[in-house]
Coordinates of N, CA and C in Angstrom, one line a residue:
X1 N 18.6 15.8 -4.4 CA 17.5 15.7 -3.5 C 16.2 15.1 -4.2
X2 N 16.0 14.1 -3.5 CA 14.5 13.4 -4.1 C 13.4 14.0 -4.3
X3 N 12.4 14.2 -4.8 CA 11.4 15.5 -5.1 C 9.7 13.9 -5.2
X4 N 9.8 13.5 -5.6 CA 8.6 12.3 -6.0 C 7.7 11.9 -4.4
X5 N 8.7 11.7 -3.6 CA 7.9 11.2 -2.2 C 7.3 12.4 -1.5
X6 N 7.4 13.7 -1.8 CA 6.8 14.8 -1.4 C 5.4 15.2 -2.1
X7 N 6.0 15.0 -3.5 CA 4.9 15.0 -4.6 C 3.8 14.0 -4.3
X8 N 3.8 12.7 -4.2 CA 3.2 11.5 -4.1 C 2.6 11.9 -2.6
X9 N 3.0 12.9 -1.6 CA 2.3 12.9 -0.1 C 1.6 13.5 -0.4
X10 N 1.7 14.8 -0.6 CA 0.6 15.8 -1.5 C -0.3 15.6 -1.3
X11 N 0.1 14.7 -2.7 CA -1.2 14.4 -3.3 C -2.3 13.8 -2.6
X12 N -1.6 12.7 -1.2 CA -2.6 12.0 -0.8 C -3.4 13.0 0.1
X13 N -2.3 14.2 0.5 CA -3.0 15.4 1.5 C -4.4 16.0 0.9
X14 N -3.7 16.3 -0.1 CA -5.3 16.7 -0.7 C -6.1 16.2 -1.5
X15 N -5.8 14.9 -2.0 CA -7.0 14.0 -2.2 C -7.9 13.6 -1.0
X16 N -7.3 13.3 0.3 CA -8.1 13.0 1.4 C -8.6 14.1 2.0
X17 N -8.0 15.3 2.0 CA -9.0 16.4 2.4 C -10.2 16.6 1.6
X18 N -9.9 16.8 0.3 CA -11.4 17.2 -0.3 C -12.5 16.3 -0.1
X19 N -11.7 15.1 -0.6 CA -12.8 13.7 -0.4 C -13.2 13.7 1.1
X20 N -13.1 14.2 2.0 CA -13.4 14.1 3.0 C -14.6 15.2 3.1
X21 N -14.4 16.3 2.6 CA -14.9 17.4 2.8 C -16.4 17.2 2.1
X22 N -16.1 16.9 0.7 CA -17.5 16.2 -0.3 C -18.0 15.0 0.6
X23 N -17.1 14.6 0.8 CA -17.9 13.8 1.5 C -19.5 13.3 2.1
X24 N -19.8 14.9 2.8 CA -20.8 14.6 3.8 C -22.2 15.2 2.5
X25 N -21.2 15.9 1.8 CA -22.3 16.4 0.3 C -23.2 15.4 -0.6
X26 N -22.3 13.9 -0.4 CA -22.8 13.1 -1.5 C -24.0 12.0 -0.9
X27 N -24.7 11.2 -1.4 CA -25.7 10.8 -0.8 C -25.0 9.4 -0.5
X28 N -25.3 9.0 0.5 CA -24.8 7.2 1.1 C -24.9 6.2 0.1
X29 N -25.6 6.1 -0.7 CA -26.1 5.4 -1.8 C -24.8 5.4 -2.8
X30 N -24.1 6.5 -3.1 CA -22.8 6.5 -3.9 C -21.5 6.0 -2.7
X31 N -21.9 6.7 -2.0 CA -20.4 6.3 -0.9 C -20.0 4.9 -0.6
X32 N -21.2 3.8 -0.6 CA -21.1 2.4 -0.7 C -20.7 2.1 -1.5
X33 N -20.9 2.8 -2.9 CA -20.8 2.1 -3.9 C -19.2 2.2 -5.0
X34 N -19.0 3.7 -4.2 CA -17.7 4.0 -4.9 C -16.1 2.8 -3.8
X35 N -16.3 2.0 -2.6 CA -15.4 1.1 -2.1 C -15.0 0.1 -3.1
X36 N -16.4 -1.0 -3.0 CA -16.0 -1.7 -4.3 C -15.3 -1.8 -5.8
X37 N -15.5 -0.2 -5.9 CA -14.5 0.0 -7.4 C -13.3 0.0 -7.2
X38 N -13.1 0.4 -5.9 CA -11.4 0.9 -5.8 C -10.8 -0.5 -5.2
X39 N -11.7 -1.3 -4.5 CA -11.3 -2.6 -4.5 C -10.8 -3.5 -5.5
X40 N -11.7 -3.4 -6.4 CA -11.7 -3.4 -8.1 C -10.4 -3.0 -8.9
X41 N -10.2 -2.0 -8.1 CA -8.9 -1.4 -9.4 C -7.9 -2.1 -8.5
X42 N -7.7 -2.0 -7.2 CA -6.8 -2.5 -6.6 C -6.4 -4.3 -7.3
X43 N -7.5 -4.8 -6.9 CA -7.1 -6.0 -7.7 C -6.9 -6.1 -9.4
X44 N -7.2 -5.3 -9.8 CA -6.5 -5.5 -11.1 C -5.4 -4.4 -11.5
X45 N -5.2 -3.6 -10.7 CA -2.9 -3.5 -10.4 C -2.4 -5.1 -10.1
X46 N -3.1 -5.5 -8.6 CA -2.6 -6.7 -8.4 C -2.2 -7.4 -9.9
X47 N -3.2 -7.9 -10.0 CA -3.4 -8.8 -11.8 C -2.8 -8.0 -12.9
X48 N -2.2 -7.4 -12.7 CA -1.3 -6.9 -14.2 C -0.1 -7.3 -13.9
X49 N 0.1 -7.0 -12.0 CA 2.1 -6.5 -12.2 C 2.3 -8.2 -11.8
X50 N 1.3 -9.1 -11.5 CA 1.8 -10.9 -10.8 C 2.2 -11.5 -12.4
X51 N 2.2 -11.6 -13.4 CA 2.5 -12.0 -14.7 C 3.9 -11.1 -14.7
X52 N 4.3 -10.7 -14.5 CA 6.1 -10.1 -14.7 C 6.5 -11.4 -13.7
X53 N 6.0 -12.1 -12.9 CA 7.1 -12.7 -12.4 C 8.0 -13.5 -13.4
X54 N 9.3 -13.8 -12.3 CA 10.1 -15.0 -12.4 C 10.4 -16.5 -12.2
X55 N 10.5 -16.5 -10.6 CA 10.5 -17.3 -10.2 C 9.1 -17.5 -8.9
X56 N 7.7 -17.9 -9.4 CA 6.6 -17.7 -8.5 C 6.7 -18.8 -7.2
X57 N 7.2 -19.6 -7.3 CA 8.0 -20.9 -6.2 C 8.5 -20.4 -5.3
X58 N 9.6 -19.2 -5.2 CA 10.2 -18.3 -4.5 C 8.9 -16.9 -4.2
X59 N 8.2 -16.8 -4.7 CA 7.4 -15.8 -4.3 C 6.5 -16.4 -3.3
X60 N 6.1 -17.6 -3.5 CA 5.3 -17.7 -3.0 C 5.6 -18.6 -1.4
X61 N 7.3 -18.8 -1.5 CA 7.6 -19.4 -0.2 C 7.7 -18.0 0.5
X62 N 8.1 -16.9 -0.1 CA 8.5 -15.6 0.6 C 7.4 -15.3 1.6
X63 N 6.1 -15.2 0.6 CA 4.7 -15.0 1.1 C 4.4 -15.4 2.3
X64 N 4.7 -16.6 2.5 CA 4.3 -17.7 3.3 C 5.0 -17.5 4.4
X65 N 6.2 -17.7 4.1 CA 7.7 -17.1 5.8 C 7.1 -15.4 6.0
X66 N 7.1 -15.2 4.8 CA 6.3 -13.3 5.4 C 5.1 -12.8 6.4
X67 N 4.4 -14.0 5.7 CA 3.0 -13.7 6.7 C 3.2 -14.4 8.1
X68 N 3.3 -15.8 7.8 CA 3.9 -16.4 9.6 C 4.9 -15.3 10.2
X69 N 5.7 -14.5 9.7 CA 6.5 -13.7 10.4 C 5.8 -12.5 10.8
X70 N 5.0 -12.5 10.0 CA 3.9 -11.3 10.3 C 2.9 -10.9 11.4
X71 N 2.2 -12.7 11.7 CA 1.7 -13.2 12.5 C 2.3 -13.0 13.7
X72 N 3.1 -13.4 14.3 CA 4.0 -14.0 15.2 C 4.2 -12.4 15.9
X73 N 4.8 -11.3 15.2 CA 4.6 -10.1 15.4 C 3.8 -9.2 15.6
X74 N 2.4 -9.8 15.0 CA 1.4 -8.8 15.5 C 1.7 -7.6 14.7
X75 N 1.7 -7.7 13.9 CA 1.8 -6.3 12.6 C 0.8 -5.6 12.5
X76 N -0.2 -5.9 12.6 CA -2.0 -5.6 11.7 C -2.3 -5.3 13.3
X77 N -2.2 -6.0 13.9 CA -2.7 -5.6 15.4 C -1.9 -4.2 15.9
X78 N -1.1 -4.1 15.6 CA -0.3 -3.0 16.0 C -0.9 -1.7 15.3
X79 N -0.7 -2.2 13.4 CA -1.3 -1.0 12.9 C -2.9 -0.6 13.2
X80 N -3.3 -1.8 13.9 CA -4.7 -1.4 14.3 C -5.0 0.1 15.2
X81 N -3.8 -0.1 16.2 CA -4.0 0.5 17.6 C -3.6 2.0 16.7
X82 N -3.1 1.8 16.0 CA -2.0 3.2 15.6 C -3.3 3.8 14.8
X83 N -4.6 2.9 13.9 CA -5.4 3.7 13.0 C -6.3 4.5 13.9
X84 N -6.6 3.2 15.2 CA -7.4 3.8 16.0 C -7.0 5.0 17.0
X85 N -5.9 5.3 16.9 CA -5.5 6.5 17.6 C -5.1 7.5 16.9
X86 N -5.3 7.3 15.3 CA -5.0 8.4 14.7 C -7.0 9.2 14.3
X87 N -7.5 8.0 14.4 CA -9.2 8.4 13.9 C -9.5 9.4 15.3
X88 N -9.1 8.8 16.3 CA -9.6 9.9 17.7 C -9.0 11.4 17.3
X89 N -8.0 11.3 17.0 CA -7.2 12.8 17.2 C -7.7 13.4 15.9
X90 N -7.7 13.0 14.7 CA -8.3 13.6 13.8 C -9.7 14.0 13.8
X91 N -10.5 13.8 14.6 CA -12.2 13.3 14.7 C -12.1 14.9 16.0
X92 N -11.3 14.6 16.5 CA -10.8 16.0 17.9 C -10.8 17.4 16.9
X93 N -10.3 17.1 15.7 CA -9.9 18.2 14.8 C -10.9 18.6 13.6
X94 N -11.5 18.1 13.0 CA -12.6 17.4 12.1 C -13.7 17.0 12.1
X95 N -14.7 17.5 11.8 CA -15.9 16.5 11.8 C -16.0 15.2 11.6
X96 N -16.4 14.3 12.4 CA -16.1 12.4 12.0 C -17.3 12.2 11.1
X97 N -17.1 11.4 10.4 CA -17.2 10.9 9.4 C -18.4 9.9 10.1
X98 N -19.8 9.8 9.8 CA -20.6 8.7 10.5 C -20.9 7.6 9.3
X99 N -21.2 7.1 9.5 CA -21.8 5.1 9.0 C -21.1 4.2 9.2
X100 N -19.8 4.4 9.6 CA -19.0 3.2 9.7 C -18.8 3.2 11.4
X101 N -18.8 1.7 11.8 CA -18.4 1.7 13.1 C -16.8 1.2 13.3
X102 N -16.3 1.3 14.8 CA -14.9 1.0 14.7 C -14.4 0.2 13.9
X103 N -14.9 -0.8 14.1 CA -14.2 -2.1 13.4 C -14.5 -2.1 11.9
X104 N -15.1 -1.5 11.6 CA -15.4 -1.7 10.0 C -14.1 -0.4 9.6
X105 N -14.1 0.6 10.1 CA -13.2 1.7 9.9 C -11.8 0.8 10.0
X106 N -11.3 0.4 10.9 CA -10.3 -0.1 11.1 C -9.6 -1.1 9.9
X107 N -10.9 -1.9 9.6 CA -10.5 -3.2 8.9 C -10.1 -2.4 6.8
X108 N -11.3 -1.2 6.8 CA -10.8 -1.0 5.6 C -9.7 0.5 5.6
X109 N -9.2 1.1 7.0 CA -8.3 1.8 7.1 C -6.6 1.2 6.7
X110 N -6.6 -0.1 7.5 CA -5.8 -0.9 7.4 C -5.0 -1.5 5.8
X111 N -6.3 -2.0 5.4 CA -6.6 -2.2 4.0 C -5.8 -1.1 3.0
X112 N -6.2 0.5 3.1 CA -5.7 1.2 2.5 C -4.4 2.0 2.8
X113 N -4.0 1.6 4.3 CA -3.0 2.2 4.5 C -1.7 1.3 3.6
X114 N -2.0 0.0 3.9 CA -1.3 -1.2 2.7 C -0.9 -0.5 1.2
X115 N -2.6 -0.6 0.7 CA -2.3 0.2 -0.9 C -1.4 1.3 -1.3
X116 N -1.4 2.4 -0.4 CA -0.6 3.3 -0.2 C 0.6 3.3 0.2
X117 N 1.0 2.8 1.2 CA 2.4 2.8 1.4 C 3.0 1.5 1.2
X118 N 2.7 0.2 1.2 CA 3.7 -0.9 0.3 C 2.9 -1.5 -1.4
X119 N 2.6 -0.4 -2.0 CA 2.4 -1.1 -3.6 C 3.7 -1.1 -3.9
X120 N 4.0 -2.3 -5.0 CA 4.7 -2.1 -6.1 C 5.8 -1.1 -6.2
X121 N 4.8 -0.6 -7.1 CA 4.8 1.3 -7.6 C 5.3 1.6 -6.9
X122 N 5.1 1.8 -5.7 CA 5.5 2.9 -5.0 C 7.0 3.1 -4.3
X123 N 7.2 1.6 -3.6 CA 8.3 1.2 -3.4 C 9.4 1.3 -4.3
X124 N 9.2 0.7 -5.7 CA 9.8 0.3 -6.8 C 10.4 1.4 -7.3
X125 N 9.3 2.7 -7.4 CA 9.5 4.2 -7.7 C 10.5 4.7 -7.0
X126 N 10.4 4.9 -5.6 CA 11.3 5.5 -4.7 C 12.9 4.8 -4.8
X127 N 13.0 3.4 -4.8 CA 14.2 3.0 -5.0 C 15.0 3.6 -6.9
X128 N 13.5 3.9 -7.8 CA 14.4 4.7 -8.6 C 14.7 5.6 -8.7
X129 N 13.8 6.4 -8.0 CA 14.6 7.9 -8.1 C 15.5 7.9 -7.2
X130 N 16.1 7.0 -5.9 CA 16.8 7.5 -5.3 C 18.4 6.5 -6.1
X131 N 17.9 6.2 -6.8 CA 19.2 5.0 -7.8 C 19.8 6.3 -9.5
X132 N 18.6 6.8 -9.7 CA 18.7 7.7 -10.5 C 18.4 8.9 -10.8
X133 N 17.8 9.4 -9.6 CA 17.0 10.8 -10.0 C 15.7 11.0 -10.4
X134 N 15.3 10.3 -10.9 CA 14.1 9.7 -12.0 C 12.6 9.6 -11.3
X135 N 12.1 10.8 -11.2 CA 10.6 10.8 -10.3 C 9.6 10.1 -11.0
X136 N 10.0 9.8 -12.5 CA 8.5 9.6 -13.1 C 7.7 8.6 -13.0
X137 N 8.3 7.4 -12.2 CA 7.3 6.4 -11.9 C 6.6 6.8 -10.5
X138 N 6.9 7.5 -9.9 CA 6.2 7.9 -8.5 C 5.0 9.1 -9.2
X139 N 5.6 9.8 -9.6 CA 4.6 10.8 -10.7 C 2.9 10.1 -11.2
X140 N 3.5 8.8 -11.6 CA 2.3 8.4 -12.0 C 1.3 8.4 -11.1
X141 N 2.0 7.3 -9.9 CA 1.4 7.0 -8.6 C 1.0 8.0 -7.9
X142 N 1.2 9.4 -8.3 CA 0.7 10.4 -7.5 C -0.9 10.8 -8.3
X143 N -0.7 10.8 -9.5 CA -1.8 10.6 -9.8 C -3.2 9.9 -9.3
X144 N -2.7 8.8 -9.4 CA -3.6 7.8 -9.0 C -4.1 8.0 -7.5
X145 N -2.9 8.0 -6.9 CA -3.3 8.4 -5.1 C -4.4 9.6 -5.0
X146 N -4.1 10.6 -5.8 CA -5.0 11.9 -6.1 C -6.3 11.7 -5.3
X147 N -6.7 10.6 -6.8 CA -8.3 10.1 -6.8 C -8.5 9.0 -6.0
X148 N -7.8 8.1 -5.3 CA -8.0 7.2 -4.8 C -8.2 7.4 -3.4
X149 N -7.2 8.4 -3.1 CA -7.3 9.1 -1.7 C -9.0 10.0 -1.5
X150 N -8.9 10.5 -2.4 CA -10.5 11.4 -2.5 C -11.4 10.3 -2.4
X151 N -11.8 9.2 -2.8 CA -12.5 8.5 -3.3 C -12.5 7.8 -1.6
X152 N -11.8 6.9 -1.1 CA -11.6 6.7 0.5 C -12.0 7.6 1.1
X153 N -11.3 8.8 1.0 CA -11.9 9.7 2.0 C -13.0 10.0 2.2
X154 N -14.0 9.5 1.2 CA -15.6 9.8 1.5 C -16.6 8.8 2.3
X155 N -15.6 7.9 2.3 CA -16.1 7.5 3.9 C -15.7 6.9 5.0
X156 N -13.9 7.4 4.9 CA -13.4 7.0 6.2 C -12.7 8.7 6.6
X157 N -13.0 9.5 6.2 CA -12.6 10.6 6.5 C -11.4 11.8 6.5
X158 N -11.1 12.6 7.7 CA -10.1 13.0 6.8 C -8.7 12.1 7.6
X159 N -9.7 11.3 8.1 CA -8.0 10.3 8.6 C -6.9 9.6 7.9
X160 N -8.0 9.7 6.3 CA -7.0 9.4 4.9 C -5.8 9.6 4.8
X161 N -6.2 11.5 4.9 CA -5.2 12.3 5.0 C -3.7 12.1 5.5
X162 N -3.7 11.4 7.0 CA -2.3 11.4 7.8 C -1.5 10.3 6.9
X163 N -2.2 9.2 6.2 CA -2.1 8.1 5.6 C -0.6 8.5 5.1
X164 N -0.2 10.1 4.6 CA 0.4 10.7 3.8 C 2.3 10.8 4.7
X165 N 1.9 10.5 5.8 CA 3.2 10.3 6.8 C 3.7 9.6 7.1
X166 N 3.2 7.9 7.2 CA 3.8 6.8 7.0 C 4.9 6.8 5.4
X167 N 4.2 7.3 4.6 CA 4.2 7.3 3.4 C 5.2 7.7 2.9
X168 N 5.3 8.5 3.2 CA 6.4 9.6 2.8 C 8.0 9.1 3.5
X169 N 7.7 8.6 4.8 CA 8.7 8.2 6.1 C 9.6 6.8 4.9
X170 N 8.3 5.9 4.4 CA 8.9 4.6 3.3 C 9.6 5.1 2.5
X171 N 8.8 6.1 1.4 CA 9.4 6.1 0.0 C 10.6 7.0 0.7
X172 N 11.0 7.8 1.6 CA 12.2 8.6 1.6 C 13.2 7.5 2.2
X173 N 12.7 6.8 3.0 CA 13.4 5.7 3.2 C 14.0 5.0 2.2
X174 N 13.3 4.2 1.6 CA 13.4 3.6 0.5 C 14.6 3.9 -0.6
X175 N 14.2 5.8 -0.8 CA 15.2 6.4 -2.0 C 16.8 6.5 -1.3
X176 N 17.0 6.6 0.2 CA 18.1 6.6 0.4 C 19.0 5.4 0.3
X177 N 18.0 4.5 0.5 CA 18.7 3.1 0.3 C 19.3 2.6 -0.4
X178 N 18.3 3.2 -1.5 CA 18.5 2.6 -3.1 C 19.9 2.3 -3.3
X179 N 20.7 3.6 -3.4 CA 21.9 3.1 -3.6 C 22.6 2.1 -3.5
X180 N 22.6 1.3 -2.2 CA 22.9 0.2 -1.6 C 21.9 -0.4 -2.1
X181 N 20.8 -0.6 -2.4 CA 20.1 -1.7 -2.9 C 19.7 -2.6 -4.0
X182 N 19.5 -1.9 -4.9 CA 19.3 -1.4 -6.0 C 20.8 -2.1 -6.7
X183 N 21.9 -1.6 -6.3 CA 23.1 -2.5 -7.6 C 23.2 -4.0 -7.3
X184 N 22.5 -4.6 -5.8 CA 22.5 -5.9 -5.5 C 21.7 -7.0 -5.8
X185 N 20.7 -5.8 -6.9 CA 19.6 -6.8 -7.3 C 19.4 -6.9 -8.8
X186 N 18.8 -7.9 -9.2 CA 19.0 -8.5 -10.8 C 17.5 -8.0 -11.4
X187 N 17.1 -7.9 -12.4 CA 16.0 -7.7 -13.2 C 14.9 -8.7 -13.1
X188 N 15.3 -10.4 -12.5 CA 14.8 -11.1 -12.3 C 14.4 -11.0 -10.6
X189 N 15.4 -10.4 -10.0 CA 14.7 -10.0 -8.3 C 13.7 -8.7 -8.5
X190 N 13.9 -8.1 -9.1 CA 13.1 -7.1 -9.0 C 11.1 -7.4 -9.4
X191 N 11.2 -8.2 -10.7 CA 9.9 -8.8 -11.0 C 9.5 -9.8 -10.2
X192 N 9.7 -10.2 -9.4 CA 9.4 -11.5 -8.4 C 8.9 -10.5 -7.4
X193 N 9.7 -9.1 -6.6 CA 9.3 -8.4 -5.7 C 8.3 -8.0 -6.1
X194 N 8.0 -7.4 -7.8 CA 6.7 -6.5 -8.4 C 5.3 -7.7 -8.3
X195 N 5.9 -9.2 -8.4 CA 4.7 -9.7 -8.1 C 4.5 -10.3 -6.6
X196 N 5.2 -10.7 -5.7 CA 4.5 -10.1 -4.4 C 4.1 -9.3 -3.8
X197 N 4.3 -7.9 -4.4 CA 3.5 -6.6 -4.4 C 2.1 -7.1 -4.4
X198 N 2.2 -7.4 -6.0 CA 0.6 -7.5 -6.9 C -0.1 -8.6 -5.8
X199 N 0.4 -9.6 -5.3 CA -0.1 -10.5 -4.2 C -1.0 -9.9 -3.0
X200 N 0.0 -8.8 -2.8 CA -0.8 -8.2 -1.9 C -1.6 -7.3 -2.2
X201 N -1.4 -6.3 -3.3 CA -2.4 -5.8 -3.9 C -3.9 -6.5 -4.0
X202 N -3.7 -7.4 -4.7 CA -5.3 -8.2 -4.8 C -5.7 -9.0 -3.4
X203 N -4.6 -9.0 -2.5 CA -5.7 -9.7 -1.3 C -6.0 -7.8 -1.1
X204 N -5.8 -7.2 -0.9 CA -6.1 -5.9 -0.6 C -7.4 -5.5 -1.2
X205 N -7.4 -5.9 -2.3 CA -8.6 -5.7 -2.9 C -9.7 -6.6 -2.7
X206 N -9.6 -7.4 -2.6 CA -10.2 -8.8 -1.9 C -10.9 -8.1 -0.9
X207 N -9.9 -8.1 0.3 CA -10.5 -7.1 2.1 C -11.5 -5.8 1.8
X208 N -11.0 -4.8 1.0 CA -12.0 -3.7 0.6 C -13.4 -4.1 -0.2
X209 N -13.1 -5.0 -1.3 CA -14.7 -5.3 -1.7 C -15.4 -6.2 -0.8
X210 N -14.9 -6.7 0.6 CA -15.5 -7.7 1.7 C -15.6 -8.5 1.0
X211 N -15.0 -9.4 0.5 CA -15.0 -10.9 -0.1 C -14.5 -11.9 1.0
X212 N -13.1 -11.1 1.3 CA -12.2 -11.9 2.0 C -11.4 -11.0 3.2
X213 N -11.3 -11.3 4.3 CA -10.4 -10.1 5.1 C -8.8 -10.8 5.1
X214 N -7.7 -10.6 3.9 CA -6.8 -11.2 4.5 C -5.8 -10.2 5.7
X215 N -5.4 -10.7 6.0 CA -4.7 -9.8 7.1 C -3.2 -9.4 6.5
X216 N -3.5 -8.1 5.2 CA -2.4 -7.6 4.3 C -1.3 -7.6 5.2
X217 N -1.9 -6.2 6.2 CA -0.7 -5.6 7.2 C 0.7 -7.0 7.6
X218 N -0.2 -7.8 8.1 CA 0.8 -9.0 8.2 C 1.3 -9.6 6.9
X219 N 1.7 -9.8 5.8 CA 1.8 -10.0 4.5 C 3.0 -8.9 4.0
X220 N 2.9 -8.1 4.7 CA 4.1 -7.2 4.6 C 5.6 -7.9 4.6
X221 N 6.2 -8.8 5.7 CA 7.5 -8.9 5.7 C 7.9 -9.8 3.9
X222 N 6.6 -10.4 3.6 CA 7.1 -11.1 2.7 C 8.1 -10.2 1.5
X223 N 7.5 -8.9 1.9 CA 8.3 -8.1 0.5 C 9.6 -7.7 0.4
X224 N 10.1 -8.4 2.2 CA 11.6 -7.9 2.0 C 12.3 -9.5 2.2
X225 N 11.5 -10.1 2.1 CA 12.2 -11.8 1.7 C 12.0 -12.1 0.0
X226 N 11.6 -11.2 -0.4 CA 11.3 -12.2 -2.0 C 12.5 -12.2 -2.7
X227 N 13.0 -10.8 -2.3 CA 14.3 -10.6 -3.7 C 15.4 -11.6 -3.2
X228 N 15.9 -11.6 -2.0 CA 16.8 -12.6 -1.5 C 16.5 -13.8 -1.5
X229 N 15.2 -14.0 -1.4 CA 14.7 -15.7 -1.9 C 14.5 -15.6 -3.2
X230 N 14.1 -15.2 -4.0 CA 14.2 -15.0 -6.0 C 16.1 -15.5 -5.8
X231 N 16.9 -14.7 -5.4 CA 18.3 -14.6 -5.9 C 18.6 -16.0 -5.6
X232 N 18.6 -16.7 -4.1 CA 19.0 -18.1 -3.8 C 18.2 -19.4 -4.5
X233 N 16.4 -18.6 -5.0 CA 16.3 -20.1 -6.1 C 17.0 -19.9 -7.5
X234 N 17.3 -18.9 -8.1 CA 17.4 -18.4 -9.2 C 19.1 -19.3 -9.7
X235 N 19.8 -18.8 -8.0 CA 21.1 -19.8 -8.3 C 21.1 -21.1 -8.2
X236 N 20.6 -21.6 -6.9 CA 20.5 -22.7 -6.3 C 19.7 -23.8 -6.9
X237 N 18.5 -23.2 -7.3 CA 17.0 -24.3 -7.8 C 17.0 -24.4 -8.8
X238 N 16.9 -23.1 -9.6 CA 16.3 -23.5 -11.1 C 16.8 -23.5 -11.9

């Protein structure tokens, strides 16, 4: 039985509760100021794991069929409806969280529901422990989510918190898969997927420090075309 994607929810449970809770303790002046860092760190995961690539030609066609596929479906729009009807029902339960208005909540709810449930890490983790048993790459990422969850939650609330059931729904997903997945893929598909991650990691970071709003949520299918486009340039092209 997998043990990491329970650990890794946790964490986010109670990172977003406390941070929610401190929250209303800390003065506005820090709460602005602690987004842009995690924007910050976000983009430089992105910028570490995009240099493992292989084949970036194939990553970056994936990207491209991923987001038009993304578009077309209405992905981001969908998860929009789903943030905004999770912020009512939590807000029913919880004190809401004031300075931010809908659309600003939405645009960096969105944002972080991405970080959390399709990094890298996280995905990558789950397919190994459910390939080998092996929690310790999720371990790390529980870590991280800890503080990162706390750190969001101070000023989008404790709506962080549910963040933790998408979450959990992927990586348990994910670990059953593995099996089937995981023996069909090369060391050179797997770093092509770690750097369409990191792709989306740093537009992610991009959207949280407000530089750029890309529309992550849609950016998503690319991650389940890369490794089968990595395999067909890998044979075919290069």
């Amino acid at each position: 039985m997998v043990i990491g994607p329970f650990v890794n929810g946790s964490a986010v449970v109670i990172g977003g509760l406390l941070g929610a809770f401190a929250g209303a303790k800390l003065p506005e002046r820090v709460r602005v100021s602690l987004n842009p860092l995690f924007g910050l760190c976000s983009m430089g995961l992105g910028i570490m794991v995009i240099p493992s690539v292989k084949y970036f030609a194939a990553v970056v066609l994936a990207s491209v069929i991923g987001l038009a596929i993304g578009e077309l479906c209405y992905i981001e729009k969908g998860i929009n409806k789903l943030a905004g009807s999770a912020r009512g029902l939590i807000d029913k339960v919880f004190p809401p969280v004031g300075g931010l208005s809908q659309e600003e909540f939405l645009d960096k709810y969105v944002a972080i529901l991405v970080l959390f449930c399709a990094s890298g890490t996280g995905v990558f983790g789950s397919m190994h422990e459910g390939m080998t048993g092996d929690p310790s790459i999720l371990y790390i990422k529980t870590i991280l989510d800890l503080f990162t969850a706390g750190i969001f939650a101070i000023t989008l609330g404790y709506a962080v918190a549910v963040i933790a059931v998408p979450q959990l729904v992927i990586q348990l997903s994910l670990a059953a898969l593995a099996a089937f997945i995981v023996p069909m893929t090369t060391p050179e598909m797997r770093a092509d997927f770690s750097a369409a991650g990191g792709l989306i990691m740093l537009a992610t970071g991009l959207r949280i420090c407000g530089i750029k709003s890309f529309p992550v949520a849609n950016m998503l299918p690319g991650l389940v075309l890369v490794m089968p486009i990595s395999y067909l340039w890998g044979t075919y092209i290069a």
